[in-house]
Coordinates of C-alpha atoms and ligand atoms in Angstrom, one line a residue:
M1 CA 3.0 9.1 20.0
T2 CA 1.1 5.7 19.7
A3 CA -2.9 6.2 19.9
T4 CA -4.4 4.5 23.1
P5 CA -7.6 2.7 22.7
A6 CA -9.5 6.0 24.1
D7 CA -8.0 7.9 21.1
L8 CA -10.0 5.7 18.5
P9 CA -13.1 6.3 16.6
D10 CA -16.1 4.2 17.8
A11 CA -17.7 2.0 15.4
D12 CA -20.0 4.2 13.8
Q13 CA -17.1 6.8 13.2
I14 CA -15.1 3.8 11.6
R15 CA -18.1 2.9 9.3
A16 CA -18.3 6.5 8.2
L17 CA -14.5 7.0 7.8
R18 CA -14.6 4.1 5.7
E19 CA -17.4 5.1 3.3
L20 CA -15.6 8.3 3.0
A21 CA -12.4 6.8 2.1
D22 CA -14.3 4.8 -0.4
H23 CA -16.0 7.7 -1.9
L24 CA -12.6 9.5 -2.2
A25 CA -10.6 6.6 -3.8
R26 CA -13.4 6.1 -6.2
S27 CA -13.8 9.9 -7.2
A28 CA -10.0 10.1 -7.6
G29 CA -10.2 6.9 -9.6
S30 CA -12.8 8.4 -12.1
L31 CA -10.5 11.8 -12.4
V32 CA -7.5 9.4 -13.4
R33 CA -9.4 7.1 -15.6
E34 CA -11.0 9.8 -17.6
G35 CA -8.1 12.1 -17.8
R36 CA -5.5 9.6 -19.0
P37 CA -4.0 10.8 -22.2
E38 CA -2.9 8.3 -25.1
R39 CA 0.8 8.7 -24.0
V40 CA 1.3 9.9 -20.5
A41 CA 4.4 12.3 -20.0
V42 CA 6.7 12.4 -16.9
A43 CA 6.4 15.7 -15.1
A44 CA 9.2 15.2 -12.6
T45 CA 11.4 12.5 -11.0
K46 CA 11.9 11.8 -7.2
S47 CA 14.5 9.6 -5.6
S48 CA 16.1 8.4 -8.8
E49 CA 15.6 8.9 -12.7
V50 CA 13.2 6.2 -12.8
D51 CA 11.0 7.2 -10.0
P52 CA 8.4 9.3 -11.9
V53 CA 5.7 11.8 -11.0
T54 CA 3.0 12.6 -13.8
A55 CA 0.8 15.5 -13.8
M56 CA -2.1 13.1 -12.9
D57 CA -0.2 12.2 -9.6
L58 CA -0.6 16.0 -8.8
A59 CA -4.0 16.5 -10.2
A60 CA -5.4 13.4 -8.3
E61 CA -3.9 14.5 -4.9
A62 CA -5.2 17.9 -5.1
H63 CA -8.6 16.4 -5.7
L64 CA -8.4 14.3 -3.0
R65 CA -7.1 17.1 -0.5
A66 CA -10.0 19.4 -1.7
L67 CA -12.6 16.8 -0.8
L68 CA -11.1 16.3 2.3
A69 CA -11.1 20.2 3.1
E70 CA -14.9 19.8 2.3
H71 CA -15.8 16.7 4.4
R72 CA -12.9 16.5 7.3
P73 CA -11.5 19.9 7.5
G74 CA -9.8 19.3 11.0
D75 CA -8.4 16.2 10.1
G76 CA -4.5 16.1 9.0
V77 CA -3.4 14.9 5.5
L78 CA 0.0 13.2 4.5
G79 CA 0.2 12.7 0.7
E80 CA 2.9 11.3 -1.3
E81 CA 3.3 14.4 -3.6
D82 CA 2.6 17.5 -1.0
G83 CA 3.6 16.0 2.4
L84 CA 2.0 16.5 5.6
Q85 CA -0.7 19.0 6.7
P86 CA -1.2 18.4 10.3
G87 CA -4.7 18.5 11.8
S88 CA -6.3 18.9 15.2
T89 CA -8.5 15.8 15.5
G90 CA -5.7 13.1 15.7
I91 CA -6.9 11.4 12.4
T92 CA -4.8 11.8 9.5
W93 CA -5.6 10.5 5.9
V94 CA -2.6 9.0 4.3
L95 CA -3.1 9.4 0.5
D96 CA -1.3 7.6 -2.6
P97 CA -3.1 9.5 -5.5
I98 CA -1.4 7.1 -8.1
D99 CA 0.2 3.7 -6.5
G100 CA 2.0 2.3 -9.3
T101 CA 2.7 5.3 -11.4
V102 CA 5.2 3.5 -13.5
N103 CA 2.4 1.2 -14.9
Y104 CA 0.2 4.2 -15.4
L105 CA 3.0 5.7 -17.3
Y106 CA 3.2 2.6 -19.7
G107 CA -0.4 1.6 -19.7
L108 CA -0.2 -1.6 -18.0
P109 CA -3.2 -2.1 -16.0
A110 CA -2.1 -2.3 -12.2
Y111 CA -2.2 1.2 -10.6
A112 CA -4.5 2.4 -7.6
I113 CA -5.8 5.2 -5.7
S114 CA -4.9 4.4 -1.8
V115 CA -6.7 6.2 1.0
G116 CA -5.7 5.3 4.5
V117 CA -7.1 6.9 7.6
V118 CA -4.8 6.3 10.7
V119 CA -5.0 7.7 14.3
G120 CA -1.8 8.6 16.1
E121 CA 1.5 10.1 14.4
P122 CA 1.3 9.0 10.6
D123 CA 4.2 6.8 10.8
P124 CA 3.8 3.1 10.4
A125 CA 5.9 2.5 13.6
H126 CA 3.3 4.5 15.7
W127 CA -0.1 4.6 13.7
T128 CA -3.2 2.8 14.3
P129 CA -4.9 2.4 10.7
V130 CA -8.6 2.4 11.4
A131 CA -10.3 2.6 7.7
G132 CA -8.9 2.7 4.2
A133 CA -9.9 2.1 0.6
V134 CA -7.7 1.1 -2.3
H135 CA -9.3 1.4 -5.9
S136 CA -7.7 -0.4 -9.0
V137 CA -8.3 2.3 -11.7
P138 CA -7.9 0.1 -14.8
L139 CA -10.2 -2.9 -13.2
G140 CA -12.6 -0.2 -11.7
V141 CA -12.6 -2.6 -8.3
T142 CA -12.4 -1.2 -4.9
Y143 CA -11.2 -2.8 -1.7
T144 CA -12.2 -1.5 1.7
A145 CA -11.5 -2.2 5.5
G146 CA -12.7 -0.8 8.6
R147 CA -10.8 -1.7 11.9
G148 CA -12.7 -4.7 13.7
Q149 CA -15.3 -4.5 10.5
G150 CA -13.7 -6.6 8.1
A151 CA -12.2 -6.1 4.6
T152 CA -14.1 -6.2 1.3
K153 CA -13.5 -6.1 -2.1
D154 CA -16.7 -4.5 -4.0
G155 CA -18.8 -5.4 -0.9
V156 CA -17.8 -9.2 -0.7
A157 CA -15.8 -10.2 2.4
L158 CA -12.4 -10.9 1.9
R159 CA -10.0 -13.7 3.8
V160 CA -6.3 -14.6 3.1
N161 CA -5.4 -18.0 2.1
E162 CA -4.9 -20.7 4.5
P163 CA -1.3 -20.9 5.5
R164 CA 1.1 -22.9 3.2
S165 CA 4.8 -23.9 2.9
L166 CA 7.0 -21.4 1.2
A167 CA 7.8 -23.8 -1.3
T168 CA 4.3 -23.7 -2.4
S169 CA 3.4 -19.9 -2.1
L170 CA 3.4 -17.6 -4.7
V171 CA 5.2 -14.5 -3.3
G172 CA 4.5 -10.9 -4.4
T173 CA 7.3 -8.3 -4.0
G174 CA 8.7 -4.9 -5.3
F175 CA 11.9 -3.0 -5.8
G176 CA 13.3 0.3 -4.7
Y177 CA 14.5 3.0 -7.2
T178 CA 18.0 3.2 -6.4
V179 CA 20.7 1.3 -7.9
E180 CA 22.3 0.4 -4.5
R181 CA 19.0 -1.0 -2.8
R182 CA 18.3 -2.9 -5.9
T183 CA 21.8 -4.7 -6.1
H184 CA 21.1 -5.9 -2.6
Q185 CA 17.4 -6.9 -3.4
A186 CA 18.5 -8.7 -6.5
R187 CA 21.0 -10.8 -4.2
V188 CA 17.9 -11.5 -1.8
L189 CA 15.7 -12.4 -4.8
A190 CA 18.5 -14.9 -6.2
E191 CA 18.2 -16.9 -2.9
L192 CA 14.5 -16.8 -2.4
L193 CA 13.4 -17.6 -6.0
P194 CA 14.7 -21.2 -5.7
R195 CA 12.5 -21.7 -2.3
V196 CA 9.0 -20.5 -3.4
R197 CA 6.5 -21.5 -5.9
D198 CA 7.2 -18.4 -7.9
I199 CA 7.7 -14.5 -7.6
R200 CA 5.1 -11.7 -8.8
R201 CA 6.4 -8.2 -9.4
I202 CA 3.0 -6.3 -10.0
G203 CA 4.1 -2.7 -9.4
S204 CA 1.8 -1.4 -7.2
A205 CA 2.2 -2.0 -3.4
A206 CA -1.4 -1.1 -2.3
L207 CA -2.7 -3.5 -5.0
D208 CA -0.3 -6.2 -3.7
L209 CA -1.3 -6.1 -0.2
C210 CA -4.9 -6.2 -1.5
R211 CA -4.1 -9.4 -3.7
V212 CA -2.9 -11.1 -0.5
A213 CA -6.1 -9.9 1.4
E214 CA -8.2 -11.8 -1.5
G215 CA -5.6 -14.7 -1.9
S216 CA -4.4 -14.1 -5.3
L217 CA -1.2 -13.8 -3.8
D218 CA -0.2 -16.0 -0.8
V219 CA 2.3 -13.6 0.7
Y220 CA 4.2 -10.3 -0.1
F221 CA 7.1 -8.5 1.1
E222 CA 8.9 -5.4 0.2
R223 CA 11.9 -3.1 1.5
G224 CA 11.4 0.6 1.3
L225 CA 7.6 1.3 1.5
N226 CA 6.5 4.6 2.3
P227 CA 3.4 5.3 4.6
W228 CA 1.2 6.0 1.6
D229 CA 1.9 2.7 0.0
L230 CA 0.9 0.8 3.1
A231 CA -1.8 2.6 5.3
A232 CA -4.8 1.3 3.4
G233 CA -3.5 -1.9 2.1
Q234 CA -2.1 -3.0 5.8
L235 CA -5.7 -2.6 7.3
V236 CA -7.3 -4.6 4.1
V237 CA -4.8 -7.6 5.0
Q238 CA -5.3 -7.4 8.7
E239 CA -9.0 -7.2 8.5
A240 CA -8.9 -10.2 6.0
G241 CA -7.4 -12.4 8.7
G242 CA -3.8 -11.7 7.8
T243 CA -0.4 -10.5 9.6
V244 CA 1.5 -7.3 8.5
T245 CA 5.1 -7.1 10.1
G246 CA 8.5 -6.1 9.9
L247 CA 11.7 -8.3 10.7
R248 CA 13.6 -8.4 14.2
G249 CA 10.3 -7.6 16.0
A250 CA 9.9 -4.3 14.5
P251 CA 6.3 -3.2 12.9
A252 CA 5.8 -3.0 9.1
G253 CA 7.4 0.0 7.4
V254 CA 10.1 1.2 5.6
A255 CA 12.8 -1.0 6.6
M256 CA 10.7 -4.3 5.4
T257 CA 7.1 -5.2 5.1
V258 CA 5.9 -8.8 5.0
A259 CA 2.1 -9.6 4.8
G260 CA 0.3 -12.9 4.7
P261 CA -1.3 -15.6 6.7
S262 CA 0.5 -15.7 10.2
A263 CA 2.5 -19.0 9.7
T264 CA 3.6 -18.1 6.1
V265 CA 4.6 -14.8 7.4
S266 CA 6.7 -16.5 10.2
D267 CA 8.4 -18.7 7.7
L268 CA 9.2 -15.6 5.2
V269 CA 10.3 -13.3 8.0
A270 CA 12.9 -16.1 9.0
V271 CA 14.5 -16.4 5.5
L272 CA 14.4 -12.7 5.1
T273 CA 16.3 -12.0 8.5
G274 CA 18.8 -14.6 7.4
L275 CA 19.4 -12.7 4.2
D276 CA 19.5 -9.0 5.8
A277 CA 16.6 -8.2 3.5
D278 CA 16.0 -5.1 5.6
R279 CA 19.3 -3.7 4.8
D280 CA 21.2 -2.4 1.7
A281 CA 24.1 -4.3 1.8
Ligands
IPD305 C1 5.6 2.2 -5.9 C2 4.7 1.0 -6.2 C3 5.8 -0.2 -6.2 C4 6.6 -0.5 -5.3 C5 7.3 1.0 -4.8 C6 6.4 2.0 -4.6 P1 4.6 4.8 -6.5 O1 4.7 3.5 -5.6 O2 3.9 0.7 -4.9 O3 5.0 -1.4 -6.6 O4 7.5 -1.2 -5.5 O5 8.1 0.7 -3.6 O6 7.2 3.4 -4.4 O7 5.8 5.4 -6.5 O8 3.9 4.2 -7.9 O9 3.6 5.6 -5.7

C-alpha cells in the first residue's frame, strides 16, 4: 500500500526521525571504523561468489537493530542481512549496514552506512521516504535529508548540479553480481561511454546518490538496486533538488534507478530505454 498524506509524519516528527537516522549511521560508522581488521575476511556470499558478506556487515546491522529496539520499538526494520521485521506504526527503517562491502573488503575508501526511514510498504514502488542518513565511514562525513526539509552534508545544504548535456555529464553507475546481468550491462556501457563525459564506478550506491546530491557526479544510474541501497540516498537527491526515477514511467527500484537534475535524467532515461538497460538481455 502507498502512504497517503495523512499517514505521513509531521515536520517535527520528520526532524526527530532524521536526527535519529543521523545518530544511528554515525554510531554504526564508529563500530565499523574501529573494528576494521588489517585484513578483512569474507564470512559468506550471497547472489554469487563475488557478492560478499563480512562479519562486520552482520555486526553493524545487529548494532542498528539494537538501537532501534531501544529508540523506536514499534517501527518495522528491513535490513540487508536480516530481512524484514514488520512493525505497527507504518514506519520502516531500511538499513544497509555496509554499502560498498567489496570496497570495505579491499580497503578502498568508499563504503557507507545507509539508514532510510520510509512510510508505507518498504518497497520502492510504494514507499514514501521521509528521512535518511548516509555516513561515509572512511571519510567520516554524513549526508542527511528530511522530506520537505532539504539535504545536507555535515550540516551544509546540498544542491544537485545545473542540468547539462549528456556529452558533458560525469555519470556514475554500478554493476550486478551475476554473469548474465553483467554481460548486458557491458553492452549498455559500450553504447553509453562514447556519449558522455566519462563514467565512474565507485562501488557504493548510497554514496553515488549522495555524490549526485552534492554535485561531484552529474547523474547516476544502476540496474539491480535493493531497497536498502536506495532508501536514504533517494531522499538525499530529491531534497537536493534532483529527480530519482526508473524507465518507462516506473518509479526507481530494482529494474532501474536514474538520479540527477531533471533534464539530464530525462536525456539519460531516453538513452537507457533505447538500450533496454532495465532488462538482462
Ligand atoms: C552494492 C553497492 C554497489 C552496487 C551494488 C550494491 P553492497 O551494495 O552499492 O555499488 O553496484 O548494486 O549491491 O552489496 O555493498 O551493500
